[in-house]
Every structure is written in C-alpha cells, then in structure tokens.
Amino acid sequence: MPGNRAVAYKGPHQVEVQDIPYPEFELKDGPGVNPANVGRKVPHGVILKTVATNICGSDQHMVRGRTTAPVDLVLGHEITGEVIELGSDVETLEVGDIVSVPFNIACGRCKNCKERKTGVCLNVNPDGYGSAYGYVDMGGWVGGQAEYVLVPYADFNALKFPDKDQALEKMLDLTMLSDIFPTGFHGCVSAGVGVGSTVYIAGAGPVGLAAATSAFLLGAAVVIVGDMNAKRLEKAAAFGCETIDLTKGEPGEQIEQILGVPEVECAVDAVGFEARGHGGDAGTEKPATVLNSLMDITGSGGSLGIIGLYVTGDPGASDEAAKKGSLSLSLGTGWAKSLAFVTGQCPVMKYHRGLMNAILHDRVNIAKNVNATVIGLDEAPQGYADFDSGTAVKYVLDPNGYL
Ligand SMILES: NC(=O)c1ccc[n+]([C@@H]2O[C@H](COP(=O)([O-])OP(=O)(O)OC[C@H]3O[C@@H](n4cnc5c(N)ncnc54)[C@H](O)[C@@H]3O)[C@@H](O)[C@H]2O)c1
Ligand SMILES: [Zn+2]
Ligand SMILES: [Zn+2]
C-alpha cells in the first residue's frame, strides 16, 4: 500500500504538508469527523490518485481562522483524479478512468439528491446541511489536497472524461469543473443571466472571474466586475469585462458611467462574509456590504445569485451579531424591488457535464481567464500565503506529477 501526503490546516494562517493514512473504503476517526460518521462503510466509493486539486477562497475562510476548523483537518474539495481502486458496489467506473469530482458530496439516494439539490444532500453530513471534502462541519470526509483520496457514492458523484489523453491535455481547464466554473455559472443562472443581460459581479477572485466567464457563455451583453484589487480587475478586463474599482466608492455611479443607468438586471455576489466596505471603508471588513449594494444596484424584479459564502458562526467577526452569522441587511430594499435571492452551495452536478463539453469543444477558456497556475504539493503553504495576499492566480496543486 502506498503512503499518502496531504495539506493540513495547522492553525490560523498555517498549513503544512504531512503524512496521512492511505484511504480505505471506510471513514475512519480523525480531525473533524462527526462521531456518527466514524466507521461508515463506503463500498460505493473509489480511491483516486489525484491529478489536480485547487486552492479555493472557501479554504481561505478556514485557513484565516474564520471558522471552527480543527487543527490537522486535511484540506481540499476541488478534486480531479485517476481511479485506482473500486469499491465492491461500484458499477459504472473502471480503474484508469479520469474523473472530475463535484465538491459537494451527495448520496444520490435522498429526496434532495433526487431533485438534483446535491449541495444539500440529507445523507452525508450529520453536522448539518450538505457536505464537501476537507471542510469544517461537513461530516469529516477527508480532503483531496493529497496524493490519494476516497470519493464516496462514486457512480453518482464522479464525472468521467471521455478520453484520457484529451483530458490530461485540457486538465487546467477541466480541473475547474469540480467547483469554480459550475459555481460561477450557477451564480449567473441564479441571477437570471441570459442573452443580452447586463450583469454586475462583485469580486474578481477566481470565483468572480469564473462567474464573468459564465455570463459571457450565457450571452450577457455587458459584464461588469467590481473589486478593490487592481491586478484581479486587470484579469477581468483582459477577457472583455468592464471593471469597477470599489476603492472609489459605491458601484452605482460607475455602473451609470458604463450603462447610462445606475442599475444592472442581474447581480452575483462572489465575495461572501469577509467582504470589505466601499470607498473610504475599502480597508475594513463590512460583511453585509455586498448584499446591500447588490440590492441597491439590481433593477426591480431582478435576481441576486449569492454564491459568496456566509456562515452561521464567525469567531473573527468584528461585532457580536456577525459572530453568530447575523448581518445588518436592508431587506426592505429587496422587498420593495421584488428581488429574488438564491444562496448556498452550488449543485455542481447540474452543470458540470455541459461545461465539460464547452471546454472539450473549445467554447471557453476558463483556465486562462482565472490564470490557472500549477504548483507542487510541497509548495501549497506558499500558494496559500500568496493567494491570501490577493495574487491574481488560481493555484492548481499537482501532487503526483501528472501536470
Ligand atoms: N457557493 C458555492 O458553492 C461556492 C463555491 C466556491 C467558492 N465559494 C465562495 O465564493 C467566494 C469567492 O471565492 P474566491 O475563491 O474567488 O475567493 P477570493 O477570496 O479569492 O476572492 C474574493 C474577492 O472579493 C474581493 N472583495 C472583497 N470585498 C469586496 C466587495 N465589497 N466588493 C467586491 N469585491 C470584494 C476581494 O478583494 C477578493 O478579490 C468565497 O466566499 C468562497 O467561499 C462559494
Ligand atoms: Zn472551492
Ligand atoms: Zn443525498
């Protein structure tokens, strides 16, 4: 049996590559594993040799110490891998297949999975709603920023790439199917983006850039991306987005300069609860900023795709209410304008096959747009630190030298 090495959370602003057990077809006790999940048999699983696994803003919330993630939690929910072992109940996959794994772990058997709400599977997380690999309060499934990882309910979850050589060739694009490309696309679909739409996307991190890419794919007429990070805004401008520098103030005025009106039809939050204020407040965290400003700048009857993450507990919040996940929202604005809100984990499976085809048939350049950059597993600590400082990069870890 080979060994296994993985990226683990060691405390605020610290991650480390360490030895962990090679996976078995059973969820063993470990950091963050819910007692009700210990000893859970996984005959429906496969063991993957990791081909690519990305660092995400969602990991950063934990690594910044803004959650209750336990020390030694193995990180990594964005996983693409080669099947090297099959559980006894697996029927449709074979050893040697290269698969994309949705970050949501879903059983395929519960009411929500049957309705394709795979972000809130009822059967995988005794801690709460829905699950993901390597994530706090999500049942304790071991993360995939590792050489090897167990993927449960593999027939249901895994998306097999049709051709192995082609998959490896296009891996920097295909690796985005495990999370940010479907998530950005979901944000746009939820915001009602279609042919001719005007769209504002808050956040030019990898998820915001994936949302902007998706807005064009859906036919948007104008895609406006706002952030206070100039390098990230340059990336958005490079593929045709209009950009808004939020250090200059609220987005409405700059939207008016672009569109002639201070409103868009569709808005996407790709920031979440660590949002900073606008204008003079751009250096300070104001967790409700994006939600309130999106309500201001979205035309009446419009929709908000809220893919940025919000939490029920934030030990690092500046005020008592936000520590419990309560934000000061001007919901009256939303009500008066009949705005619709869609929140939560992206149900990746709804979108990943179609987006895979768009990649394989050269309809989209997601890797280029998010500036996918490969680093080795041992470089993960540096990658986390760089990403935290706001580099305009989406880091892809290459634990086994496939890339
Ligand atoms: N819903 C889902 O399924 C899902 C999936 C993946 C990621 N996410 C979440 O999406 C969010 C973005 O992820 P990412 O990897 O791009 O993270 P990131 O931290 O790299 O990017 C966030 C960006 O928001 C910017 N920002 C801060 N305040 C802002 C404001 N008021 N207006 C506009 N921009 C502002 C930051 O400068 C930064 O560039 C995170 O909250 C992440 O957890 C959700
Ligand atoms: Zn992610
Ligand atoms: Zn389920």
Coordinates of C-alpha atoms and ligand atoms in Angstrom, one line a residue:
M1 CA 0.0 0.0 0.0
P2 CA 1.5 3.4 -0.9
G3 CA 1.8 6.2 1.7
N4 CA -0.2 9.4 1.4
R5 CA 0.7 13.0 1.8
A6 CA -1.7 15.9 2.2
V7 CA -2.1 19.6 3.0
A8 CA -3.5 20.1 6.6
Y9 CA -4.7 23.1 8.5
K10 CA -2.4 23.8 11.4
G11 CA -4.0 27.0 12.9
P12 CA -4.7 30.5 11.6
H13 CA -2.5 31.3 8.6
Q14 CA -0.7 28.0 8.8
V15 CA -1.0 24.9 6.6
E16 CA 1.5 22.1 6.3
V17 CA 2.1 19.1 4.1
Q18 CA 2.0 16.0 6.3
D19 CA 1.7 12.2 6.1
I20 CA -1.8 10.8 6.4
P21 CA -3.1 7.3 6.0
Y22 CA -3.8 5.9 2.6
P23 CA -7.6 5.8 2.1
E24 CA -9.7 2.7 2.8
F25 CA -13.3 2.1 1.9
E26 CA -14.4 3.3 5.4
L27 CA -14.5 6.7 7.0
K28 CA -12.1 6.5 10.0
D29 CA -12.0 8.7 13.0
G30 CA -9.9 11.9 12.6
P31 CA -9.9 15.6 12.9
G32 CA -13.4 17.0 12.3
V33 CA -15.0 13.6 11.7
N34 CA -18.5 13.5 13.2
P35 CA -18.8 10.5 15.6
A36 CA -21.9 9.4 13.6
N37 CA -19.7 9.1 10.5
V38 CA -16.9 7.2 12.2
G39 CA -16.7 3.6 10.8
R40 CA -19.1 4.4 7.9
K41 CA -18.6 1.8 5.2
V42 CA -18.0 3.1 1.7
P43 CA -18.3 0.2 -0.7
H44 CA -19.8 2.7 -3.2
G45 CA -16.5 4.6 -3.3
V46 CA -13.4 4.8 -5.4
I47 CA -9.9 5.7 -4.5
L48 CA -8.4 8.3 -6.7
K49 CA -4.8 9.2 -7.4
T50 CA -5.1 12.9 -7.6
V51 CA -4.4 14.5 -10.9
A52 CA -5.2 18.1 -10.0
T53 CA -6.6 19.8 -6.8
N54 CA -7.1 23.5 -6.4
I55 CA -6.8 26.0 -3.6
C56 CA -10.1 27.9 -3.2
G57 CA -11.3 31.1 -1.4
S58 CA -13.5 28.7 0.6
D59 CA -10.4 27.1 2.0
Q60 CA -9.1 30.5 2.9
H61 CA -12.0 31.2 5.2
M62 CA -10.8 28.2 7.3
V63 CA -7.1 29.0 6.9
R64 CA -7.6 32.6 8.1
G65 CA -9.1 31.2 11.3
R66 CA -12.6 32.5 10.5
T67 CA -14.3 29.1 11.1
T68 CA -14.1 26.4 13.8
A69 CA -12.0 24.1 11.6
P70 CA -9.9 21.8 13.8
V71 CA -6.1 21.6 13.6
D72 CA -5.0 18.8 11.3
L73 CA -8.1 19.0 9.1
V74 CA -6.9 17.7 5.7
L75 CA -8.0 20.4 3.1
G76 CA -9.1 20.2 -0.4
H77 CA -12.6 20.0 -2.0
E78 CA -11.6 20.6 -5.7
I79 CA -10.6 17.2 -6.9
T80 CA -9.8 15.6 -10.3
G81 CA -8.2 12.2 -10.2
E82 CA -7.5 8.8 -11.8
V83 CA -9.5 5.9 -10.5
I84 CA -7.0 3.4 -9.0
E85 CA -9.3 1.2 -6.8
L86 CA -13.0 0.4 -7.0
G87 CA -15.3 -0.3 -4.0
S88 CA -17.3 -3.5 -4.3
D89 CA -20.6 -1.7 -5.2
V90 CA -19.2 0.5 -8.0
E91 CA -20.8 -0.3 -11.4
T92 CA -20.0 2.3 -14.0
L93 CA -16.4 3.3 -13.4
E94 CA -13.2 1.5 -14.2
V95 CA -9.6 1.6 -13.0
G96 CA -7.8 4.1 -15.2
D97 CA -10.8 6.5 -15.7
I98 CA -10.0 10.2 -15.1
V99 CA -12.9 11.8 -13.3
S100 CA -14.0 15.2 -12.0
V101 CA -15.4 15.2 -8.6
P102 CA -18.1 17.7 -7.6
F103 CA -17.0 19.4 -4.3
N104 CA -20.5 18.5 -2.9
I105 CA -20.6 15.0 -1.6
A106 CA -24.0 13.6 -2.5
C107 CA -25.6 10.2 -1.9
G108 CA -27.8 10.1 -5.0
R109 CA -30.5 8.4 -2.9
C110 CA -32.2 11.0 -0.7
K111 CA -35.0 13.3 -1.5
N112 CA -32.8 16.3 -2.2
C113 CA -30.4 14.4 -4.4
K114 CA -33.3 13.0 -6.4
E115 CA -34.3 16.6 -7.0
R116 CA -30.7 17.4 -8.1
K117 CA -30.2 19.6 -5.0
T118 CA -26.8 17.9 -4.4
G119 CA -25.5 20.8 -2.3
V120 CA -27.9 19.8 0.4
C121 CA -27.7 16.0 0.4
L122 CA -29.5 14.8 3.5
N123 CA -27.4 11.7 4.0
V124 CA -23.7 12.6 4.2
N125 CA -23.4 15.2 6.9
P126 CA -24.5 14.5 10.5
D127 CA -23.3 18.1 11.3
G128 CA -25.7 20.0 9.1
Y129 CA -26.7 20.6 5.5
G130 CA -24.8 19.2 2.6
S131 CA -21.2 18.2 2.6
A132 CA -17.8 18.7 1.0
Y133 CA -14.4 17.1 1.2
G134 CA -11.9 18.6 3.7
Y135 CA -14.4 21.1 5.1
V136 CA -15.3 22.2 8.6
D137 CA -18.7 21.0 9.9
M138 CA -19.3 18.8 6.9
G139 CA -19.2 15.4 8.4
G140 CA -15.4 14.8 8.2
W141 CA -14.8 13.5 4.7
V142 CA -11.1 13.7 4.1
G143 CA -9.9 16.4 1.8
G144 CA -8.3 15.9 -1.6
Q145 CA -5.2 18.2 -1.5
A146 CA -3.4 14.9 -1.2
E147 CA -1.8 12.2 -3.3
Y148 CA -4.8 9.9 -2.8
V149 CA -8.4 10.5 -1.8
L150 CA -11.6 8.4 -1.2
V151 CA -14.7 9.5 -3.2
P152 CA -17.9 8.1 -1.8
Y153 CA -21.0 7.3 -3.9
A154 CA -18.7 7.4 -6.9
D155 CA -21.1 6.2 -9.6
F156 CA -23.3 9.2 -8.7
N157 CA -20.7 11.8 -8.0
A158 CA -17.9 11.3 -10.5
L159 CA -17.9 12.8 -14.0
K160 CA -15.8 10.6 -16.3
F161 CA -13.9 12.4 -19.0
P162 CA -14.5 10.7 -22.4
D163 CA -10.8 10.5 -23.5
K164 CA -7.9 10.2 -21.1
D165 CA -5.2 11.8 -23.3
Q166 CA -7.5 14.7 -24.2
A167 CA -8.4 15.1 -20.5
L168 CA -4.8 15.4 -19.5
E169 CA -4.2 17.9 -22.3
K170 CA -7.0 20.1 -21.1
M171 CA -6.6 19.5 -17.4
L172 CA -6.0 23.1 -16.4
D173 CA -9.5 23.9 -17.7
L174 CA -11.2 20.7 -16.7
T175 CA -9.9 21.0 -13.1
M176 CA -12.2 24.0 -12.7
L177 CA -15.3 21.7 -13.1
S178 CA -15.0 20.4 -9.5
D179 CA -16.1 23.8 -8.2
I180 CA -15.5 27.3 -9.5
F181 CA -16.7 27.0 -13.1
P182 CA -20.0 25.4 -12.2
T183 CA -20.3 27.8 -9.1
G184 CA -19.7 30.9 -11.2
F185 CA -22.2 29.5 -13.8
H186 CA -24.7 28.8 -11.1
G187 CA -24.4 32.3 -9.8
C188 CA -25.2 33.7 -13.2
V189 CA -28.1 31.2 -13.8
S190 CA -29.5 32.1 -10.4
A191 CA -29.2 35.8 -11.2
G192 CA -31.2 35.2 -14.4
V193 CA -28.4 35.9 -16.9
G194 CA -29.3 35.3 -20.5
V195 CA -28.8 36.7 -23.9
G196 CA -28.5 40.5 -23.8
S197 CA -28.4 40.7 -19.9
T198 CA -26.5 43.4 -18.1
V199 CA -24.6 41.8 -15.2
Y200 CA -22.6 43.0 -12.2
I201 CA -20.3 40.6 -10.4
A202 CA -18.9 41.5 -7.0
G203 CA -15.5 40.0 -6.6
A204 CA -12.7 39.4 -9.1
G205 CA -11.3 36.4 -7.3
P206 CA -11.3 33.1 -9.2
V207 CA -15.0 32.5 -8.5
G208 CA -15.9 36.0 -9.7
L209 CA -13.8 35.5 -12.8
A210 CA -15.5 32.2 -13.4
A211 CA -18.9 33.9 -13.0
A212 CA -17.8 36.5 -15.5
T213 CA -16.7 33.8 -18.0
S214 CA -20.1 32.1 -17.5
A215 CA -22.0 35.3 -18.0
F216 CA -20.4 35.6 -21.5
L217 CA -21.1 32.0 -22.2
L218 CA -24.8 32.6 -21.3
G219 CA -24.9 35.5 -23.8
A220 CA -24.7 38.6 -21.5
A221 CA -24.4 41.9 -23.3
V222 CA -22.3 43.7 -20.6
V223 CA -20.4 42.0 -17.8
I224 CA -19.1 44.4 -15.1
V225 CA -16.8 43.1 -12.4
G226 CA -16.1 45.1 -9.2
D227 CA -13.2 44.6 -6.7
M228 CA -10.7 46.7 -4.9
N229 CA -7.8 44.6 -6.2
A230 CA -6.4 46.2 -9.3
K231 CA -4.4 43.1 -10.5
R232 CA -7.5 41.0 -10.3
L233 CA -9.6 43.6 -12.2
E234 CA -7.0 43.6 -14.9
K235 CA -7.6 39.8 -15.4
A236 CA -11.3 40.5 -15.8
A237 CA -10.7 43.3 -18.3
A238 CA -8.4 41.0 -20.3
F239 CA -11.4 38.9 -21.5
G240 CA -13.8 41.7 -22.1
C241 CA -15.3 42.7 -18.8
E242 CA -15.9 46.3 -17.7
T243 CA -14.4 46.9 -14.3
I244 CA -15.2 48.9 -11.2
D245 CA -12.6 50.0 -8.7
L246 CA -14.5 49.9 -5.4
T247 CA -11.9 52.0 -3.5
K248 CA -13.6 54.9 -5.4
G249 CA -17.0 54.3 -3.8
E250 CA -20.3 52.5 -4.2
P251 CA -20.6 50.7 -7.6
G252 CA -23.8 52.5 -8.8
E253 CA -22.1 55.7 -10.0
Q254 CA -19.5 53.7 -12.0
I255 CA -22.2 51.4 -13.4
E256 CA -24.0 54.5 -14.6
Q257 CA -20.9 55.7 -16.5
I258 CA -20.8 52.3 -18.3
L259 CA -24.5 51.6 -18.9
G260 CA -26.1 55.1 -18.7
V261 CA -28.2 53.9 -15.8
P262 CA -27.1 53.1 -12.2
E263 CA -28.6 49.6 -12.4
V264 CA -28.0 46.2 -13.8
E265 CA -30.5 43.4 -14.5
C266 CA -28.6 40.6 -12.8
A267 CA -26.1 40.6 -9.9
V268 CA -23.8 38.0 -8.5
D269 CA -22.1 38.0 -5.1
A270 CA -18.7 36.2 -5.5
V271 CA -17.3 37.7 -2.2
G272 CA -19.1 36.4 0.8
F273 CA -18.9 37.2 4.5
E274 CA -15.3 38.6 4.5
A275 CA -16.5 41.4 2.3
R276 CA -14.8 44.8 2.7
G277 CA -16.6 48.2 2.6
H278 CA -16.5 50.5 -0.4
G279 CA -14.8 53.9 -0.9
G280 CA -13.1 55.0 2.4
D281 CA -14.2 51.7 4.0
A282 CA -12.3 49.5 1.5
G283 CA -9.7 48.6 4.1
T284 CA -12.3 47.5 6.6
E285 CA -14.5 44.4 6.8
K286 CA -18.2 45.0 6.4
P287 CA -19.8 41.6 6.0
A288 CA -23.2 42.9 4.6
T289 CA -21.6 45.3 2.1
V290 CA -22.0 43.2 -1.0
L291 CA -25.5 42.0 -0.2
N292 CA -26.8 45.6 0.5
S293 CA -25.0 47.1 -2.5
L294 CA -26.4 44.4 -4.8
M295 CA -29.9 45.2 -3.6
D296 CA -29.2 48.8 -4.5
I297 CA -27.9 48.3 -8.0
T298 CA -30.2 45.5 -9.2
G299 CA -33.2 46.6 -11.1
S300 CA -36.7 45.8 -9.7
G301 CA -37.8 42.3 -10.4
G302 CA -34.2 41.2 -10.7
S303 CA -32.3 38.3 -9.0
L304 CA -29.2 38.0 -6.9
G305 CA -27.0 34.9 -7.3
I306 CA -25.3 34.7 -3.9
I307 CA -22.5 32.2 -4.3
G308 CA -20.1 34.0 -1.9
L309 CA -20.1 32.0 1.3
Y310 CA -21.9 33.2 4.5
V311 CA -21.5 31.4 7.8
T312 CA -23.6 30.7 11.0
G313 CA -20.6 31.4 13.2
D314 CA -17.5 33.6 12.6
P315 CA -15.0 33.7 15.5
G316 CA -13.2 36.6 13.8
A317 CA -16.2 38.9 13.2
S318 CA -15.9 42.5 14.4
D319 CA -19.3 42.6 16.1
E320 CA -21.3 40.3 18.3
A321 CA -24.2 39.8 15.8
A322 CA -21.8 38.8 12.9
K323 CA -20.1 36.4 15.3
K324 CA -23.4 34.4 15.1
G325 CA -23.7 35.0 11.4
S326 CA -26.3 37.8 11.7
L327 CA -25.8 40.6 9.3
S328 CA -27.4 44.0 9.1
L329 CA -29.4 43.7 5.8
S330 CA -31.6 46.4 4.3
L331 CA -34.1 43.7 3.3
G332 CA -36.8 46.4 2.8
T333 CA -34.9 47.5 -0.3
G334 CA -35.0 43.9 -1.6
W335 CA -38.7 43.6 -0.8
A336 CA -39.7 46.9 -2.3
K337 CA -37.9 45.9 -5.6
S338 CA -39.3 42.3 -5.6
L339 CA -35.7 40.9 -5.8
A340 CA -35.1 37.2 -5.7
F341 CA -32.3 35.6 -3.8
V342 CA -30.5 32.3 -4.4
T343 CA -27.9 31.2 -1.9
G344 CA -26.0 28.2 -0.9
Q345 CA -23.5 25.6 -2.2
C346 CA -23.6 25.3 -6.0
P347 CA -25.1 22.0 -7.0
V348 CA -22.2 21.2 -9.2
M349 CA -23.7 18.1 -10.9
K350 CA -26.4 20.3 -12.5
Y351 CA -23.8 22.0 -14.7
H352 CA -20.5 20.0 -14.9
R353 CA -21.3 17.8 -17.9
G354 CA -22.4 20.7 -20.1
L355 CA -19.4 22.9 -19.0
M356 CA -17.1 19.9 -19.7
N357 CA -18.4 19.8 -23.2
A358 CA -17.9 23.5 -23.6
I359 CA -14.3 23.1 -22.6
L360 CA -13.7 20.0 -24.8
H361 CA -15.1 21.7 -27.8
D362 CA -13.1 24.9 -27.3
R363 CA -16.0 27.1 -26.5
V364 CA -14.5 28.6 -23.4
N365 CA -11.1 29.4 -21.8
I366 CA -11.7 29.1 -18.1
A367 CA -8.1 28.3 -17.2
K368 CA -6.7 31.4 -18.9
N369 CA -9.5 33.6 -17.5
V370 CA -8.8 32.6 -13.9
N371 CA -5.0 32.4 -14.5
A372 CA -4.6 28.8 -13.5
T373 CA -1.1 28.2 -12.2
V374 CA 0.3 24.8 -11.3
I375 CA 2.4 24.2 -8.2
G376 CA 3.6 21.1 -6.4
L377 CA 2.1 19.8 -3.3
D378 CA 5.1 20.9 -1.2
E379 CA 4.5 24.5 -2.5
A380 CA 1.0 24.5 -1.1
P381 CA 1.9 26.6 2.1
Q382 CA 3.4 29.3 -0.2
G383 CA 0.5 29.0 -2.5
Y384 CA -2.0 29.6 0.4
A385 CA 0.0 32.6 1.6
D386 CA 0.2 34.2 -1.9
F387 CA -3.4 33.6 -2.6
D388 CA -4.3 35.2 0.7
S389 CA -2.3 38.3 -0.2
G390 CA -4.6 38.7 -3.2
T391 CA -2.5 37.4 -6.2
A392 CA -4.5 37.2 -9.4
V393 CA -4.0 33.5 -9.6
K394 CA -5.9 30.2 -9.2
Y395 CA -3.5 27.7 -7.8
V396 CA -3.7 24.1 -9.0
L397 CA -1.8 21.6 -7.0
D398 CA -0.1 18.7 -8.8
P399 CA 0.6 16.1 -6.1
N400 CA 1.5 13.2 -8.4
G401 CA 3.3 14.9 -11.3
Y402 CA 0.6 14.5 -13.9
L403 CA 0.7 18.1 -15.0
Ligands
LIG1 N1 -21.5 28.7 -3.3 C1 -20.5 27.9 -3.5 O1 -20.8 26.7 -3.8 C2 -19.1 28.4 -3.5 C3 -18.1 27.6 -4.2 C4 -16.8 28.1 -4.2 C5 -16.5 29.3 -3.6 N2 -17.5 30.0 -2.9 C6 -17.2 31.2 -2.2 O2 -17.1 32.3 -3.2 C7 -16.3 33.3 -2.6 C8 -15.2 33.8 -3.6 O3 -14.3 32.8 -3.7 P1 -12.8 33.1 -4.4 O4 -12.0 31.8 -4.4 O5 -12.9 33.9 -5.6 O6 -12.3 34.0 -3.1 P2 -11.2 35.2 -3.0 O7 -11.1 35.5 -1.6 O8 -10.0 34.9 -3.8 O9 -12.0 36.4 -3.8 C9 -12.8 37.3 -3.1 C10 -12.6 38.7 -3.8 O10 -13.6 39.6 -3.3 C11 -13.0 40.9 -3.2 N3 -13.8 41.8 -2.4 C12 -13.8 42.0 -1.0 N4 -14.8 42.8 -0.7 C13 -15.4 43.1 -1.8 C14 -16.6 44.0 -2.2 N5 -17.2 44.6 -1.2 N6 -17.0 44.0 -3.4 C15 -16.3 43.3 -4.4 N7 -15.2 42.6 -4.2 C16 -14.8 42.5 -2.9 C17 -11.6 40.6 -2.7 O11 -10.7 41.7 -2.9 C18 -11.2 39.3 -3.5 O12 -10.5 39.6 -4.7 C19 -15.8 32.8 -1.3 O13 -16.7 33.3 -0.3 C20 -16.0 31.3 -1.4 O14 -16.1 30.7 -0.2 C21 -18.8 29.5 -2.8
ZN2 ZN -13.7 25.6 -3.9
ZN3 ZN -28.4 12.6 -0.9

